[in-house]
Coordinates of C-alpha atoms in Angstrom, one line a residue:
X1 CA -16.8 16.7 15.5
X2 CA -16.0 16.9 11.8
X3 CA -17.1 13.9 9.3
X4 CA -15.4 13.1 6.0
X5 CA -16.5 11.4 3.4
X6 CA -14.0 8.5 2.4
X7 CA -13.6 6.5 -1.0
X8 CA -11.5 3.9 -1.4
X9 CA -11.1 3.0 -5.5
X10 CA -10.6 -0.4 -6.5
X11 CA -10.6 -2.2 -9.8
X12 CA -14.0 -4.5 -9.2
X13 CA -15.3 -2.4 -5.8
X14 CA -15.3 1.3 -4.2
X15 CA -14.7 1.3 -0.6
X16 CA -16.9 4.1 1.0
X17 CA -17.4 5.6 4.8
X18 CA -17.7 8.5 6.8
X19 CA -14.1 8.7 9.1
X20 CA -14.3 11.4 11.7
X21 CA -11.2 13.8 11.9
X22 CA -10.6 11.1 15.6
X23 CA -10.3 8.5 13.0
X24 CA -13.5 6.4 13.3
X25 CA -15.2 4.6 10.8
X26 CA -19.2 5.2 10.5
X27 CA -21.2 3.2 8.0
X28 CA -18.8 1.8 5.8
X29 CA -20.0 -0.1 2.9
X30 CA -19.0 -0.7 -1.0
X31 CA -20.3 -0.6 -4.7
X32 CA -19.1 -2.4 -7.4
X33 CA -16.7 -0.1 -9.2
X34 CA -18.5 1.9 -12.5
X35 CA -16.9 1.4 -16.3
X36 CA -17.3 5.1 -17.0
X37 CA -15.3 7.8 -15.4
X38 CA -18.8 9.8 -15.8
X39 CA -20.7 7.6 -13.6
X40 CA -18.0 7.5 -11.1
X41 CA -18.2 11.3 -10.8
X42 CA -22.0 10.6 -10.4
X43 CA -21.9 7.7 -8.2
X44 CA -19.1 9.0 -5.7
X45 CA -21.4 12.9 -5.8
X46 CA -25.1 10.9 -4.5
X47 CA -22.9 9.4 -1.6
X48 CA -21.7 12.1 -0.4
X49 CA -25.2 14.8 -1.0
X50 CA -26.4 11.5 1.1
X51 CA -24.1 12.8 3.9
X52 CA -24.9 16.5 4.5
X53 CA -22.8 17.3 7.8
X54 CA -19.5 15.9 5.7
X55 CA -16.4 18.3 6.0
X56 CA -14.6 17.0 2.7
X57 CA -13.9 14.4 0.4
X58 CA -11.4 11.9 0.7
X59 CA -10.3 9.3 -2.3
X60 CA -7.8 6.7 -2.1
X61 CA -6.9 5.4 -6.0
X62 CA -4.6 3.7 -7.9
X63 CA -1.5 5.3 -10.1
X64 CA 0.4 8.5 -9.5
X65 CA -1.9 11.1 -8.3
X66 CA -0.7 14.0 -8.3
X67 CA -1.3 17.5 -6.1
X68 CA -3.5 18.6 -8.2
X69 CA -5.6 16.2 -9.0
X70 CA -5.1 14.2 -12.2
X71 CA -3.8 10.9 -11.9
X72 CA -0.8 9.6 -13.9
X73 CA 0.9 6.2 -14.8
X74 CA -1.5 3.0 -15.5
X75 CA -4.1 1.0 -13.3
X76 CA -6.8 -1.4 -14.0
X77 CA -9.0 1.4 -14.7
X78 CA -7.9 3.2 -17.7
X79 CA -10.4 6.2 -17.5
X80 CA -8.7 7.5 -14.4
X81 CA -6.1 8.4 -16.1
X82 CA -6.5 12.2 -18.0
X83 CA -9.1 14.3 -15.9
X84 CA -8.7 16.1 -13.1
X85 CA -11.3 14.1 -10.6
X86 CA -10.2 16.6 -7.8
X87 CA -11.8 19.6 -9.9
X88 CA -14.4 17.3 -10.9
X89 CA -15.9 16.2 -7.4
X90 CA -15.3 19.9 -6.0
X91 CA -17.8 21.3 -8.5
X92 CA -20.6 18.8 -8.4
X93 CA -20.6 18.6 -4.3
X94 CA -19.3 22.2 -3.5
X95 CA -17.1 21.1 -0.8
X96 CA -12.7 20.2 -0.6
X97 CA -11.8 17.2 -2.2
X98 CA -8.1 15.5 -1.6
X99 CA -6.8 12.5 -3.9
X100 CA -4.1 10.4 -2.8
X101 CA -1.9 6.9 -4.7
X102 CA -3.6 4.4 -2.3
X103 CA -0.6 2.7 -1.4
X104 CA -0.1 6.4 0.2
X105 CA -3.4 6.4 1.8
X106 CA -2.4 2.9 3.4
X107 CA 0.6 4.3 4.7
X108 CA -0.7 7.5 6.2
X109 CA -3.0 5.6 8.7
X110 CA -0.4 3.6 10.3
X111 CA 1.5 7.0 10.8
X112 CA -2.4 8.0 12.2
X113 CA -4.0 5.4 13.9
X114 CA -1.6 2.1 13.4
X115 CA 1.6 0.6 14.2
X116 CA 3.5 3.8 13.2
X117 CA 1.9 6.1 15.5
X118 CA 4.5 9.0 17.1
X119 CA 6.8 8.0 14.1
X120 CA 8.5 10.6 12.0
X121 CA 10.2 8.4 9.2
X122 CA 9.0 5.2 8.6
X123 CA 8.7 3.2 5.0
X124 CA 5.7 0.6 4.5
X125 CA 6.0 -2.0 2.2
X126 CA 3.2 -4.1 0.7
X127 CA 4.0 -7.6 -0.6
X128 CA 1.1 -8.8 -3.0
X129 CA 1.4 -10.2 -6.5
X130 CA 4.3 -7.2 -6.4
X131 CA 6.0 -5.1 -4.4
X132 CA 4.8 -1.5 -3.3
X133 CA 4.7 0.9 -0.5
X134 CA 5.3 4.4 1.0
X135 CA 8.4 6.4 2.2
X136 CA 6.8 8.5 5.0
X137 CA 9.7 11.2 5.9
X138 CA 9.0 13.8 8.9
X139 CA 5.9 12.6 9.1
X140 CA 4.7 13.6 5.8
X141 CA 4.5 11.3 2.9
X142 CA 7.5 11.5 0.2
X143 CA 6.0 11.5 -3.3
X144 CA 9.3 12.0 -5.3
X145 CA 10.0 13.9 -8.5
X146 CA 8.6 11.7 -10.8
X147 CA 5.5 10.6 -8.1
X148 CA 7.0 7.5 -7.9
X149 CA 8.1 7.5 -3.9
X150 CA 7.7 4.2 -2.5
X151 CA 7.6 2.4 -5.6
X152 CA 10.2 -0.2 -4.1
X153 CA 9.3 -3.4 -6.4
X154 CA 11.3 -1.8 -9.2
X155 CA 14.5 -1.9 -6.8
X156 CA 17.2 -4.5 -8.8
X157 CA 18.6 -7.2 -7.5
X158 CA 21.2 -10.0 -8.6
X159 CA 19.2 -13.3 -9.2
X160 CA 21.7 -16.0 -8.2
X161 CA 19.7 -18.9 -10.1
X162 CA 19.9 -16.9 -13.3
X163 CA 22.9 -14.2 -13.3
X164 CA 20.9 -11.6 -14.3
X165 CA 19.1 -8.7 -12.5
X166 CA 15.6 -8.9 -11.7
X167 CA 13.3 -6.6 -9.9
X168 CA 12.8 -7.0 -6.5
X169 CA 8.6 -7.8 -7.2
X170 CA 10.1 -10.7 -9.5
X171 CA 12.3 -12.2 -6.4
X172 CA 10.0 -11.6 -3.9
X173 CA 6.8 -10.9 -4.4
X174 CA 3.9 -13.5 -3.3
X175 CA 3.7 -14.2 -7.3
X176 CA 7.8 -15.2 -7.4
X177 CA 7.1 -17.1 -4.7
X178 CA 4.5 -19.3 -6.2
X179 CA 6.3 -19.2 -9.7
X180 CA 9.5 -20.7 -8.4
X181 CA 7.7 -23.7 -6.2
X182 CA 5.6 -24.3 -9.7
X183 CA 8.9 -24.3 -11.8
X184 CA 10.9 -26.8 -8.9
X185 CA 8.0 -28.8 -8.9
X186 CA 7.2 -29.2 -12.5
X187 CA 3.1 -28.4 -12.7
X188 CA 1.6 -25.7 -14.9
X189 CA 1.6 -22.2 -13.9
X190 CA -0.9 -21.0 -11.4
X191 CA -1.8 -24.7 -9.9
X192 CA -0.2 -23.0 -6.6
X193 CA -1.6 -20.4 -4.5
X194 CA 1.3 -18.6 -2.0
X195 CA -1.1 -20.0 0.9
X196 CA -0.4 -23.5 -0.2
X197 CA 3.3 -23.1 -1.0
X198 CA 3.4 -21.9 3.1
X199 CA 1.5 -25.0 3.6
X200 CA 3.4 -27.4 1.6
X201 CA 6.7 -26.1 3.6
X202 CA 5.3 -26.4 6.6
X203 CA 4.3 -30.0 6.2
X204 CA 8.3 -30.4 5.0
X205 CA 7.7 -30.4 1.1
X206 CA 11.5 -30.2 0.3
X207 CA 10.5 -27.7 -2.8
X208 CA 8.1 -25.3 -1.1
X209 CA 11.1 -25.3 1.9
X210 CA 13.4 -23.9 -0.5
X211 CA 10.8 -21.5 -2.0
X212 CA 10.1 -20.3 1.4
X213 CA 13.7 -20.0 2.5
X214 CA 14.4 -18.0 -1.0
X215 CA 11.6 -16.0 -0.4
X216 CA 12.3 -14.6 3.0
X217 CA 16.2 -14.2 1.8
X218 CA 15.3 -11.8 -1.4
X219 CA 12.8 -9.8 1.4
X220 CA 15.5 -9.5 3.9
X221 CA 18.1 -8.3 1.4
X222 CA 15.7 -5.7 0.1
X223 CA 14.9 -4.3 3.3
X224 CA 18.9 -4.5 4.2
X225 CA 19.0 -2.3 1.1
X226 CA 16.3 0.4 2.0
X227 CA 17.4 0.9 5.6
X228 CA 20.7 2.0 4.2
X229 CA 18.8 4.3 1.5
X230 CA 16.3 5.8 3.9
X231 CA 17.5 5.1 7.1
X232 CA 13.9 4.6 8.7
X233 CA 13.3 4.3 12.3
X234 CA 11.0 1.3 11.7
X235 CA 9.8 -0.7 8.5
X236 CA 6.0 -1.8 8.5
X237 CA 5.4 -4.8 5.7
X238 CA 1.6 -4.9 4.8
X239 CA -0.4 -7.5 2.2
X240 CA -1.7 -10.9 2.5
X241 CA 1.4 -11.9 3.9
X242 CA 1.6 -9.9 6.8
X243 CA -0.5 -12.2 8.5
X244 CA 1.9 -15.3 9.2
X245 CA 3.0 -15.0 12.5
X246 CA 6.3 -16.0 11.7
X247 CA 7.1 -13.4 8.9
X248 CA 9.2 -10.7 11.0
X249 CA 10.5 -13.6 12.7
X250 CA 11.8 -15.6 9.5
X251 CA 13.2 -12.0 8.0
X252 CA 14.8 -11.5 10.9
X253 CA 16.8 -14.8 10.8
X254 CA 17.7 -14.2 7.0
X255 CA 18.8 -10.2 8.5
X256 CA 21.2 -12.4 10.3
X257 CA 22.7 -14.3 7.8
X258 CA 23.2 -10.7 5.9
X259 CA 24.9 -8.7 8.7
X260 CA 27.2 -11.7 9.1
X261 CA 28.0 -11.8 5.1
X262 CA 28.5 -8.3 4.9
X263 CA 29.7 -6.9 8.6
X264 CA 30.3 -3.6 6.7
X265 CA 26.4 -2.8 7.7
X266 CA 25.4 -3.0 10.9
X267 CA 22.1 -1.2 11.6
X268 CA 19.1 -3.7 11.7
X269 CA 15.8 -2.6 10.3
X270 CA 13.5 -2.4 13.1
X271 CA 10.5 -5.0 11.3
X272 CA 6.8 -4.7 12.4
X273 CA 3.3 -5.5 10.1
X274 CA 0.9 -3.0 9.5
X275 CA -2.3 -2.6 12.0
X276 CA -4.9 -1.8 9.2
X277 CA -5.9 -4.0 6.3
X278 CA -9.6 -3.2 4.3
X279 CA -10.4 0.0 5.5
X280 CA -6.6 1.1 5.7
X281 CA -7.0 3.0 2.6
X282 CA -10.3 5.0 4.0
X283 CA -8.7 6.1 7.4
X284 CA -5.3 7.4 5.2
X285 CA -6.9 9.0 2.5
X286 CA -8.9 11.3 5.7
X287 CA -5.4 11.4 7.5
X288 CA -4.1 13.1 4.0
X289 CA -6.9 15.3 3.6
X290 CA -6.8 16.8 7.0
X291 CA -3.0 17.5 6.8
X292 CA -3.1 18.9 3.2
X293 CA -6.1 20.9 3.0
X294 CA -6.0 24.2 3.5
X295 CA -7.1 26.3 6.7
X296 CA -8.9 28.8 4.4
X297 CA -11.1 25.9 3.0
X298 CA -11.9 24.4 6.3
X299 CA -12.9 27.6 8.0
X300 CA -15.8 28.2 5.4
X301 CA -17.3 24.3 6.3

């Protein structure tokens, strides 16, 4: 059976295992991440020499990665950004490397081994501090022109308390969430955490109510909007948040209000959270290699 080595590249940590082309994890562990991109190249190259039956190399990392290699746009780690790390890591270790945007890699695994599975077009979307995800169309996931596919945060909408338009990571992200309850309630900025603004309103605080309730309207209109756009047969929501029980529920509700406020639209998104969480990225970025890599490569391993 064939073994891949998987990295997983994080601001403060590198996720690392072996993922068999079944999907398994094997001996998964981490390393704080490196400041240099030269000692990345180094660090990544030991692991896998350390791991002599492995296939290929998969990398899940942050900003827009493209085909070839290089990785565009901004993350927390500013030397990713210029060389091409796919050219790099396929000259030090001899063997096929694939690089993938993680929030790609995360998506790819629920279409392998998670709540996606025997899906052809599905959208994931990861509620954090902001808003990302992947648009995952015939099976295959949908970079766009400008390698900004998924990229749903940026989406506008009409803020009601202001007039103006605001993204939808500004309306409904975990970080607007916590901002408006902060603002209602008077205290400094960052006193709440979004666990504690779900607390409050479940023990009836009448501000964190409304925070709630406004949250899970501006996420239900946003998903109202993408079904339309994509027209996905189901929409996976990942991040912390995924795991209130009542989330798909609460949109749901909210998906009500909508489709009797505007009875123009009538298709319901078809809601469900995502099955991985830490190691989604590891299992995805394999998922993508083995799709994308080419036969001629893999019949010299």
């Amino acid at each position: 059976m064939k073994e891949y080595t998987a990295f997983d590249i994080g601001g403060s940590f590198i996720k690392y295992g072996i993922v068999t082309e079944n999907g398994d994890l094997r001996e998964q562990d981490k390393m704080e991440t490196p400041d240099s991109f030269e000692v990345l190249i180094q660090r990544i190259t030991d692991i896998v020499h350390r791991h002599p039956d492995s296939t290929g190399i998969a990398v899940s990392a942050p900003g827009a990665v493209s085909d070839e290699g290089i990785i565009y746009g901004i993350s927390a780690l500013r030397y990713l950004h210029g060389p091409n790390i796919k050219h790099r890591l396929e000259e030090k270790t001899g063997l096929p490397v694939l690089i993938e945007n993680d929030g790609n890699c995360a998506g790819a695994a629920e279409i392998w081994q998670g709540t996606a599975q025997g899906k052809k077009d599905v959208l994931t979307v990861v509620i954090g501090t902001g808003i990302g995800g992947t648009v995952i169309k015939e099976g295959r996931t949908h970079k766009g022109a400008n390698l900004h596919g998924g990229e749903f945060g940026f989406m506008l909408l009409g803020n009601p308390d202001t007039g103006r338009l605001e993204s939808w990571s500004q309306l409904a992200a975990t970080r607007a969430l916590t901002r408006y309850a902060e603002r209602e309630k008077g205290v400094e900025a960052d006193t709440l955490t979004g666990e504690q603004v779900f607390e409050l309103a479940d023990e009836g605080d009448p501000v964190c109510v409304k925070a709630v309730d406004r949250f899970y309207r501006f996420l239900a209109l946003g998903l109202y909007n993408l079904q339309y756009i994509y027209d996905p047969e189901l929409i996976l929501i990942g991040g912390g948040v995924s795991a209130r029980e009542e989330l798909v529920r609460c949109i749901n509700e909210k998906l009500d209000d909508l489709l009797r406020e505007a009875p123009v639209g009538t298709i319901r998104p078809a809601l469900d959270v995502c099955h991985f969480r830490q190691y989604a990225n590891l299992l995805g970025a394999v998922y993508r290699f083995i799709q994308n890599t080419p036969a001629s490569w893999m019949n010299n391993m």
